[in-house]
Tab-separated table of C-alpha atoms in Angstrom:
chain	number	residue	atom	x	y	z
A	1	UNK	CA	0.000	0.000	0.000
A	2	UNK	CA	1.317	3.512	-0.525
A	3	UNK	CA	1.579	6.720	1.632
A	4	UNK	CA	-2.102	7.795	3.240
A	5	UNK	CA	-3.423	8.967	6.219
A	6	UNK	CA	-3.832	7.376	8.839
A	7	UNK	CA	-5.972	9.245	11.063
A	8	UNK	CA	-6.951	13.273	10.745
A	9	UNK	CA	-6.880	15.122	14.242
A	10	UNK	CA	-8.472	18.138	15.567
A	11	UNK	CA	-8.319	19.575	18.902
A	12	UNK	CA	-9.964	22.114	21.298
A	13	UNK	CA	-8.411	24.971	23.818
A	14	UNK	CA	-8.025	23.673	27.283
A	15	UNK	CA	-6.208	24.830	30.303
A	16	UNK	CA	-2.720	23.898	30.515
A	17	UNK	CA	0.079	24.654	33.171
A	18	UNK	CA	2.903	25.315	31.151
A	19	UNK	CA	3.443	28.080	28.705
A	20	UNK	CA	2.375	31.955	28.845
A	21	UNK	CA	-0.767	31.944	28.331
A	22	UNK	CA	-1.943	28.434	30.506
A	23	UNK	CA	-3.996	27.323	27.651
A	24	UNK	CA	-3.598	25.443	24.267
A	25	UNK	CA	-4.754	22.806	22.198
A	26	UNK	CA	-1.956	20.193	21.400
A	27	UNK	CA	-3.698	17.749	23.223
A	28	UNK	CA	-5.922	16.270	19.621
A	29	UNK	CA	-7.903	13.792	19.081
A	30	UNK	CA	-8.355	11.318	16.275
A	31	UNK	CA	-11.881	12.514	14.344
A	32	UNK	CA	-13.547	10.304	11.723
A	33	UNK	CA	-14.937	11.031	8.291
A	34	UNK	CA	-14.368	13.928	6.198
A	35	UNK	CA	-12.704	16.942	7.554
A	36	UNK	CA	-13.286	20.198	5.754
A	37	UNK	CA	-9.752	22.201	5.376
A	38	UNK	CA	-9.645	25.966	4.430
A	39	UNK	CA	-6.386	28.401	4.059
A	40	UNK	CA	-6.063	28.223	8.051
A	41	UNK	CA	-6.448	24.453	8.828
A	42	UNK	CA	-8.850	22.004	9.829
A	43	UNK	CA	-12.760	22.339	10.238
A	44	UNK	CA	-12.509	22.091	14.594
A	45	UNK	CA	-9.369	22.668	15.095
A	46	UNK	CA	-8.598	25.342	17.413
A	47	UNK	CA	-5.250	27.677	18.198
A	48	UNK	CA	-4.803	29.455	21.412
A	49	UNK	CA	-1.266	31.177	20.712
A	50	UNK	CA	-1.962	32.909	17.555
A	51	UNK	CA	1.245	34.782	17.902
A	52	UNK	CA	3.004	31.575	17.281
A	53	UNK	CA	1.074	29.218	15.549
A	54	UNK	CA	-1.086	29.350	12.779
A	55	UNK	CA	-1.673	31.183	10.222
A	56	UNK	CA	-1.384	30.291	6.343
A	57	UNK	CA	2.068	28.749	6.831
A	58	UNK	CA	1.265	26.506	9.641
A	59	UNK	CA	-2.144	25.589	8.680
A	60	UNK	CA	-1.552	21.925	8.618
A	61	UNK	CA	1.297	20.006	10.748
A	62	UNK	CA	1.886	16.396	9.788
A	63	UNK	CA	4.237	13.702	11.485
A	64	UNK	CA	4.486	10.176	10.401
A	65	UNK	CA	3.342	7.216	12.487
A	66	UNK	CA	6.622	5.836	12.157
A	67	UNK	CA	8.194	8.307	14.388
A	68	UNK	CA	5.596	8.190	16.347
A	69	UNK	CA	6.498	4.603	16.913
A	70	UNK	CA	9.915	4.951	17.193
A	71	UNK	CA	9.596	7.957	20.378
A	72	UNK	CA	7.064	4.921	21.507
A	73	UNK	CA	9.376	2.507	22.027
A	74	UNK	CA	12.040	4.998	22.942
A	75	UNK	CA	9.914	6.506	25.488
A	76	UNK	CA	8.323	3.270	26.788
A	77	UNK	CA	4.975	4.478	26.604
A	78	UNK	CA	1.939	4.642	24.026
A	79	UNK	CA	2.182	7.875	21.969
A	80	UNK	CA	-1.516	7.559	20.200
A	81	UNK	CA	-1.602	9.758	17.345
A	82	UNK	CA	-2.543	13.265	17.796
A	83	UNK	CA	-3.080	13.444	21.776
A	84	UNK	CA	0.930	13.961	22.323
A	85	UNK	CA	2.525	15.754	19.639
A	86	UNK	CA	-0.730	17.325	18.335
A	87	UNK	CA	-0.431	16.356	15.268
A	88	UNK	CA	-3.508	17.003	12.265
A	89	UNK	CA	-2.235	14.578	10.158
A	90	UNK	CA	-0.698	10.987	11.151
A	91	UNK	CA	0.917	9.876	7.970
A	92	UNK	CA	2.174	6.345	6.735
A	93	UNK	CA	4.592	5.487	4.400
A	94	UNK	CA	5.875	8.997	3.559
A	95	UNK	CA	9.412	10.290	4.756
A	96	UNK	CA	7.435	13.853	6.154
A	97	UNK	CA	10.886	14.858	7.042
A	98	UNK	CA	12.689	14.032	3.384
A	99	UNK	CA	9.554	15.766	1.819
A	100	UNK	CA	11.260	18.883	-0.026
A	101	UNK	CA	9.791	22.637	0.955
A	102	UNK	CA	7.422	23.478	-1.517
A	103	UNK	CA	6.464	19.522	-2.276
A	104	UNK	CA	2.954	19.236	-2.712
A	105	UNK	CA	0.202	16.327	-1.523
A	106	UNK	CA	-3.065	15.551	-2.883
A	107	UNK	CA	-4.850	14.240	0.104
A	108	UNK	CA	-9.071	13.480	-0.588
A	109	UNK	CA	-9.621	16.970	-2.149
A	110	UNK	CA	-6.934	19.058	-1.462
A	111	UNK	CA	-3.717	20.078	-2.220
A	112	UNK	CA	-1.497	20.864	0.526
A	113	UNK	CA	2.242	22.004	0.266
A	114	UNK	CA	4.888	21.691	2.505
A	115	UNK	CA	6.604	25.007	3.853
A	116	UNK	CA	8.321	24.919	7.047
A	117	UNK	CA	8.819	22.931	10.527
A	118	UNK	CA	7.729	22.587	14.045
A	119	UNK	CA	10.283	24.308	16.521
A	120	UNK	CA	9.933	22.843	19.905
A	121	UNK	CA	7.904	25.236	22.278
A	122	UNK	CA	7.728	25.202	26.349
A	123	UNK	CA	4.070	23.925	25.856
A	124	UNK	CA	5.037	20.789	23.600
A	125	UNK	CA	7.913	20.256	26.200
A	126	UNK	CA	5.472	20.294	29.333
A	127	UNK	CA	2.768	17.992	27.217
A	128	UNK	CA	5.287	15.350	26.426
A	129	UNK	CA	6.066	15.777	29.749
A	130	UNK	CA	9.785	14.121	29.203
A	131	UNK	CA	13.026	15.256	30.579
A	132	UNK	CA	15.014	17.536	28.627
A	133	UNK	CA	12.950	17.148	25.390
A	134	UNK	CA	13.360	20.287	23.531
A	135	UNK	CA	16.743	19.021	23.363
A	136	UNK	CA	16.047	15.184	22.520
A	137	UNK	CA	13.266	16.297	19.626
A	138	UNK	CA	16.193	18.823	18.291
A	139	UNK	CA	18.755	16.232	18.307
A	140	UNK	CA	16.339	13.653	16.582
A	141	UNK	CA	16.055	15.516	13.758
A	142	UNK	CA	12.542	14.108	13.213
A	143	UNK	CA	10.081	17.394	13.288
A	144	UNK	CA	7.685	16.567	11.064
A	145	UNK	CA	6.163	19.355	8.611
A	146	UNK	CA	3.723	21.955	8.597
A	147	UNK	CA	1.782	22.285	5.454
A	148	UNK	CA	0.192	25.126	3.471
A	149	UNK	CA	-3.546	24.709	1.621
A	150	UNK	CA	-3.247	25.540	-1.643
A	151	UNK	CA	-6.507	24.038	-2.733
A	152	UNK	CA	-9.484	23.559	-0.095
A	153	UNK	CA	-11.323	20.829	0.328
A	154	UNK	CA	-11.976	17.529	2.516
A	155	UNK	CA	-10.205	14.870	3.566
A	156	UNK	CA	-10.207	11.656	5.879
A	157	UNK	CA	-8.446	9.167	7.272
A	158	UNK	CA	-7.235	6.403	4.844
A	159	UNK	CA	-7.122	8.980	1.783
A	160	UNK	CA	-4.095	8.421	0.258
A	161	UNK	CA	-1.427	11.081	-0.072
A	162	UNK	CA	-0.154	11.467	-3.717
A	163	UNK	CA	2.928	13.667	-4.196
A	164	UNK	CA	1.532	15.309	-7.523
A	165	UNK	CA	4.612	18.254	-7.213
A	166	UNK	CA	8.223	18.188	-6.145
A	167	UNK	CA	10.902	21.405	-6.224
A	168	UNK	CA	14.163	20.045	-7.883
A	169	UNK	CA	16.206	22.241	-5.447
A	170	UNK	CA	16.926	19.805	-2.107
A	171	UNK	CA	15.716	21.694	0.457
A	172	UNK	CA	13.985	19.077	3.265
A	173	UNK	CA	12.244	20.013	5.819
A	174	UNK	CA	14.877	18.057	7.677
A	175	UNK	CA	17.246	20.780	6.107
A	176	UNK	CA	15.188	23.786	7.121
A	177	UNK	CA	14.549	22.150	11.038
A	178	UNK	CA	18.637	21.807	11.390
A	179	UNK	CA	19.105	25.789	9.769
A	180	UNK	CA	16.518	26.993	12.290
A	181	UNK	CA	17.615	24.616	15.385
A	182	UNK	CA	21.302	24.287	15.833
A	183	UNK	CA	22.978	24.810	12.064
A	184	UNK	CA	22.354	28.724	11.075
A	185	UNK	CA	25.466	28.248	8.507
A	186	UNK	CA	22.682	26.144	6.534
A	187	UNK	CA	20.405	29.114	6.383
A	188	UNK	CA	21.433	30.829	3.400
A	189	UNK	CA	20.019	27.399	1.863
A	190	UNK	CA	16.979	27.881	2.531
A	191	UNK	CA	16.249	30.797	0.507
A	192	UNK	CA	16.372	28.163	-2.489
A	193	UNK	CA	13.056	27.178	-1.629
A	194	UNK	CA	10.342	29.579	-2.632
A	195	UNK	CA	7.578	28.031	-0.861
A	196	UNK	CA	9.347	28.018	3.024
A	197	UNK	CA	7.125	30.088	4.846
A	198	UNK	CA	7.304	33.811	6.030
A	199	UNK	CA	8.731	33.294	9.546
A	200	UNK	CA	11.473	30.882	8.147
A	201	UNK	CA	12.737	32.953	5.207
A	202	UNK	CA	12.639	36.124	7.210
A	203	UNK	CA	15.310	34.447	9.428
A	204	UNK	CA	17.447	33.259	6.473
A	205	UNK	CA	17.466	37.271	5.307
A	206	UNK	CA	18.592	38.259	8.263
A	207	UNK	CA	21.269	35.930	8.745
A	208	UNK	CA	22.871	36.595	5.122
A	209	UNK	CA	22.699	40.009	5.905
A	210	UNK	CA	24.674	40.030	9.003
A	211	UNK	CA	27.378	37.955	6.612
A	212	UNK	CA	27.526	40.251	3.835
């Protein structure tokens, strides 16, 4: 079988204790049938730090079940989809983190395209609830990829993800995750990529500047 979904998450604002503002909704839950997705995301999902997250460029953030998985066993604990890293979209049999910025997915009606990375932020830290793991998700390298709509639409679990669009120029969001975490000498890279998002490319201006 090729790459699909395997389950399409939404979640809602709740109190939390870590953070600035003590509320956020990373804590998602698995919904079933289809999920109507506009420029800013899912159809229920809600964003409490709108400073941060959201937005066109982080409408959609996808992580394979794989990696999921993989912090499972690491961990020693179940990691169902969505309800610890808060994930919309639990993918299998796609390398999120190989998929190039500005790659785009057909998934049920849409078109989505990849444009940047998750960060690790005080609130995922406190959710996973792990010691030290802003440093252990950096040092993974796994970030998984926040997506773009570029056509609305619906879509559900099992839809398969077809990769109808791929930039020739190399830049993963694997790439992008290491320029913006620990590597800035890989920024200047990223400005290959027209499709990275806003936040990401304003970064890589910056930093050439300061070199020039």
């Amino acid at each position: 079988m090729g790459a699909y979904v395997e389950s399409v998450c939404t979640g809602r604002i709740k109190p939390v204790p870590w953070g600035s503002l003590k509320r956020s909704a990373i804590d998602k839950r698995p919904v079933s049938g289809p999920v109507r997705v506009g420029p800013y995301g899912l159809d229920g999902d809600e964003i409490a730090d709108l400073e941060h997250h959201g937005g066109v460029d982080q409408a959609v953030y996808a992580y394979a079940a794989e990696d999921l998985e993989d912090w499972s066993a690491q961990l020693g604990r179940p990691l169902p989809n969505g309800t610890t890293f808060g994930e919309n979209l639990t993918t299998r049999g796609i390398d999120v983190n190989e998929a190039v910025v500005g790659e785009r997915w057909g998934i049920g009606t849409t078109v989505l395209e990849v444009c940047g990375t998750r960060i690790p932020c005080a609130v995922f830290a406190g959710h996973v609830d792990q010691e030290r793991w802003a440093r252990r998700f950096v040092e993974a390298r796994v970030p998984g990829a926040y997506l773009r709509v570029v056509e609305p639409g619906e879509l559900a679990s099992g839809n398969a993800i077809e990769v109808v669009d791929r930039p020739a120029h190399g830049v993963t969001v694997r790439v992008v995750f290491r320029a913006l975490a620990t590597e800035r000498d890989l920024l200047p890279a990223l400005l290959d990529a027209q499709a990275l998002g806003t936040k990401a490319r304003r970064k890589a201006e910056e930093y050439v500047a300061t070199q020039a």
